[in-house]
Short mmCIF file of C-alpha atoms and ligand atoms in Angstrom, two decimals:
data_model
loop_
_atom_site.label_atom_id
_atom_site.label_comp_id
_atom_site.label_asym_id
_atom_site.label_seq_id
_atom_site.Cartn_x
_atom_site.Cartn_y
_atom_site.Cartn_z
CA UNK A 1 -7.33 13.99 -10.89
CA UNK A 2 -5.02 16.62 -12.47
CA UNK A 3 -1.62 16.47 -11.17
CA UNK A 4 -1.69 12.69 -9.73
CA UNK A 5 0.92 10.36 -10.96
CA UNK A 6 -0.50 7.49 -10.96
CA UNK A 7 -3.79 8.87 -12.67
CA UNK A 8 -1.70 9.32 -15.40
CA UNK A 9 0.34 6.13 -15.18
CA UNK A 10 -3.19 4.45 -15.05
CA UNK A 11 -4.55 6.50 -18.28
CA UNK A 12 -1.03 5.28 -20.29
CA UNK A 13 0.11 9.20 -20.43
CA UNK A 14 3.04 8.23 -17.84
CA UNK A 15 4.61 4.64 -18.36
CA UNK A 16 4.99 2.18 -16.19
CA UNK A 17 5.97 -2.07 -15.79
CA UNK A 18 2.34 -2.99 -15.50
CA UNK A 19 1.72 -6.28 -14.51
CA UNK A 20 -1.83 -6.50 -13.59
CA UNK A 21 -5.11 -4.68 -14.39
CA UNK A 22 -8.94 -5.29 -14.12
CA UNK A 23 -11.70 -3.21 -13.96
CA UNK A 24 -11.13 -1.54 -10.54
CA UNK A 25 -7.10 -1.59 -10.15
CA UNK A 26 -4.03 -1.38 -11.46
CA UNK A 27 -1.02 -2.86 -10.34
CA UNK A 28 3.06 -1.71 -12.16
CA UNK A 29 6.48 -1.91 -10.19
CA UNK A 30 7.38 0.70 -7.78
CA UNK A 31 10.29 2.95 -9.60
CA UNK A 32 12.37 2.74 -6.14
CA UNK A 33 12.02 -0.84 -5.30
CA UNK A 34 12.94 -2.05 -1.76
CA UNK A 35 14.11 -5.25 -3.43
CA UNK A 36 12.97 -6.11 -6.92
CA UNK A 37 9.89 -7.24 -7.66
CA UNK A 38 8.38 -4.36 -5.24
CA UNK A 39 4.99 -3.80 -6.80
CA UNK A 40 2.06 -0.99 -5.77
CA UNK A 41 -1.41 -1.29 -6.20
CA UNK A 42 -4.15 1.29 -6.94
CA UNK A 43 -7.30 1.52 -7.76
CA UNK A 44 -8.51 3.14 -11.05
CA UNK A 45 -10.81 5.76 -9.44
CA UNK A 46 -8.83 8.16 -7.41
CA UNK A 47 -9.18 8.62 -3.85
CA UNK A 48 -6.34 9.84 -1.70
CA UNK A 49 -5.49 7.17 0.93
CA UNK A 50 -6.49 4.72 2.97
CA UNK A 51 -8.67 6.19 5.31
CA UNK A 52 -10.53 8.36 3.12
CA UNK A 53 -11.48 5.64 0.39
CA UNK A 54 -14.82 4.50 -0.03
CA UNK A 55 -15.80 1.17 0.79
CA UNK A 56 -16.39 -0.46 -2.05
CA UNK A 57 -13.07 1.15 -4.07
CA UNK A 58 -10.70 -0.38 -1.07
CA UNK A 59 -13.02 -4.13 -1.20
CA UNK A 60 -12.00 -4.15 -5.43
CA UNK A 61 -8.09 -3.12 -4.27
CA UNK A 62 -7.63 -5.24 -1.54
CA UNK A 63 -8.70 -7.87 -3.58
CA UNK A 64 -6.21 -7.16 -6.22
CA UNK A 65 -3.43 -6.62 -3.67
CA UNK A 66 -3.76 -10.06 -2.99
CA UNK A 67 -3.78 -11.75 -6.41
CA UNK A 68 -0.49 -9.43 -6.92
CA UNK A 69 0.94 -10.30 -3.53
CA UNK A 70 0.46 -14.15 -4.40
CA UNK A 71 1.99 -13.19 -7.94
CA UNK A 72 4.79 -11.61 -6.66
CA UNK A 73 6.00 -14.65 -4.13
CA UNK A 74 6.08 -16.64 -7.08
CA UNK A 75 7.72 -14.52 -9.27
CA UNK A 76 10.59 -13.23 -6.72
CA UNK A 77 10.67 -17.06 -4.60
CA UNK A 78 10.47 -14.57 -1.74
CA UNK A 79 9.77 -16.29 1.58
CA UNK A 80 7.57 -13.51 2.78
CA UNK A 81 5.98 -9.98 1.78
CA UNK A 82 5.12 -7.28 3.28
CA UNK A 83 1.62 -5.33 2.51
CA UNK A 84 1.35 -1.45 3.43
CA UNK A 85 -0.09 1.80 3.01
CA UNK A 86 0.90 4.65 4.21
CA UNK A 87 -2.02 7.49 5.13
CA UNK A 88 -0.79 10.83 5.08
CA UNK A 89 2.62 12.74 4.85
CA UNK A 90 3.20 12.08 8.67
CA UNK A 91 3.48 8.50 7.76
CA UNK A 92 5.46 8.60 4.52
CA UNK A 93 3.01 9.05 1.97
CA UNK A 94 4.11 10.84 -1.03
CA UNK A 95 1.69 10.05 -4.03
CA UNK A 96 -1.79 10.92 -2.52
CA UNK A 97 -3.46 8.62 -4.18
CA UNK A 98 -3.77 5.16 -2.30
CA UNK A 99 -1.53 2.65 -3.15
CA UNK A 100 -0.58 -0.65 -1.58
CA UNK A 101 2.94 -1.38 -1.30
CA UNK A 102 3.65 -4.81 -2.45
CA UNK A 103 7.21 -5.87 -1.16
CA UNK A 104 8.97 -9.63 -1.56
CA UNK A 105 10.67 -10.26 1.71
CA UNK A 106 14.04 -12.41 1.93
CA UNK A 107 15.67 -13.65 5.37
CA UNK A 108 18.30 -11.55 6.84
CA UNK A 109 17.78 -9.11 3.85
CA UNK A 110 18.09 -6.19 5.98
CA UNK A 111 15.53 -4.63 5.85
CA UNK A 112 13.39 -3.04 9.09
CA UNK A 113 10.09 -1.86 9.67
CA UNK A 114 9.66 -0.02 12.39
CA UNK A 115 11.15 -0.13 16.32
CA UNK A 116 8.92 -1.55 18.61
CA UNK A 117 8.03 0.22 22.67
CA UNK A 118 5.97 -0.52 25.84
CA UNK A 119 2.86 0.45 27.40
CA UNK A 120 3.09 2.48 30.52
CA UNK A 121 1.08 1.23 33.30
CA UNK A 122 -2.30 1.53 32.57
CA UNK A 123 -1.91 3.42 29.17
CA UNK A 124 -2.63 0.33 27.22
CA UNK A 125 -6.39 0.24 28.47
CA UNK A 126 -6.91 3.92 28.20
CA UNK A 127 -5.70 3.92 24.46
CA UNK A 128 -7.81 0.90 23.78
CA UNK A 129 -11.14 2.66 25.60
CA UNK A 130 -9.94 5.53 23.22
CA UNK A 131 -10.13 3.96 19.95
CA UNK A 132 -13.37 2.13 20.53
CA UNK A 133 -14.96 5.42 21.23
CA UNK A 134 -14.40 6.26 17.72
CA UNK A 135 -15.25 2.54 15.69
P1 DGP B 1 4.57 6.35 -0.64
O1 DGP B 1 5.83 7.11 -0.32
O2 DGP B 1 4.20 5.33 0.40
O3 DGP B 1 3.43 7.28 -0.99
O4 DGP B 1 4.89 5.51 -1.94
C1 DGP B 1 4.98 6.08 -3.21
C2 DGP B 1 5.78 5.13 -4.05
O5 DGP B 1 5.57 5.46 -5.40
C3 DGP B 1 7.29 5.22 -3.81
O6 DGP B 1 7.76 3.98 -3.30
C4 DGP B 1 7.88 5.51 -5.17
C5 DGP B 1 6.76 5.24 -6.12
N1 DGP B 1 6.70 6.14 -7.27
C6 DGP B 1 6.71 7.50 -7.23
N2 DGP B 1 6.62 7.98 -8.49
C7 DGP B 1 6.52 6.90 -9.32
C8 DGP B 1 6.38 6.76 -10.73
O7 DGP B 1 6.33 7.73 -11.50
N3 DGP B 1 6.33 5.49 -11.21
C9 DGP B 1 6.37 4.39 -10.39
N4 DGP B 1 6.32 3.19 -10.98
N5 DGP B 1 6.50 4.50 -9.06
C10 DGP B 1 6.56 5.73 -8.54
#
């Protein structure tokens, strides 16, 4: 894909810390870590995001996110780590093409996800009648 980043970090024209490949993904350290050791994962063949992907592209990633994720506890002695994606610009993505954040997580290391709210009344059944519309 002309233009991608990590196209070209996967075809060695950009570098990158690499620290695991096999036939499907790729997996270097992200250049703004959240704490060190913050790796992303991405498959070979691009595709955009999450949602998008096809199925057997995210099966060959997700499997790799895992080896890297177990990799990366060891390697950091985190006590926990965080796995995301983020699927379109609404929702932070900036490289479009899908990547799985990676991050070692430490107690009280500061850092937050996301705030958490309430359902309204009976909101919580309409929005789950809602999405099972569409599965
Ligand atoms: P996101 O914003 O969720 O799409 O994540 C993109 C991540 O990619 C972000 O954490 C920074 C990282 N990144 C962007 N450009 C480069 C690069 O050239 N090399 C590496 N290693 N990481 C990059």
């Amino acid at each position: 894909m002309i233009d991608c980043i990590f196209c070209k970090i996967i075809a060695g024209e950009l570098p990158s810390w690499k620290v695991y490949e096999d036939d499907h993904a790729v997996a270097f350290l992200d250049i703004h870590p959240v704490h060190e050791g913050h790796t992303l994962v991405v498959p070979k063949k691009h595709c955009t995001d999450f949602v998008s992907a096809d199925e057997n592209c995210l099966r060959s990633v997700i499997v790799a996110t895992q080896k890297v994720a177990r990799a990366v506890l060891a390697a950091t002695e985190a006590g926990g780590v965080n796995i995301t994606t983020a699927n379109g610009s609404v929702a932070g993505q900036s490289v479009f093409h899908l990547h799985w954040h990676v991050m070692p997580r430490f107690e009280n290391d500061g850092f937050r996800l996301w705030p958490q709210s309430t359902y309204a009344d009976t909101g919580v059944e309409l929005m789950a009648s809602e999405i099972k519309k569409w599965i």
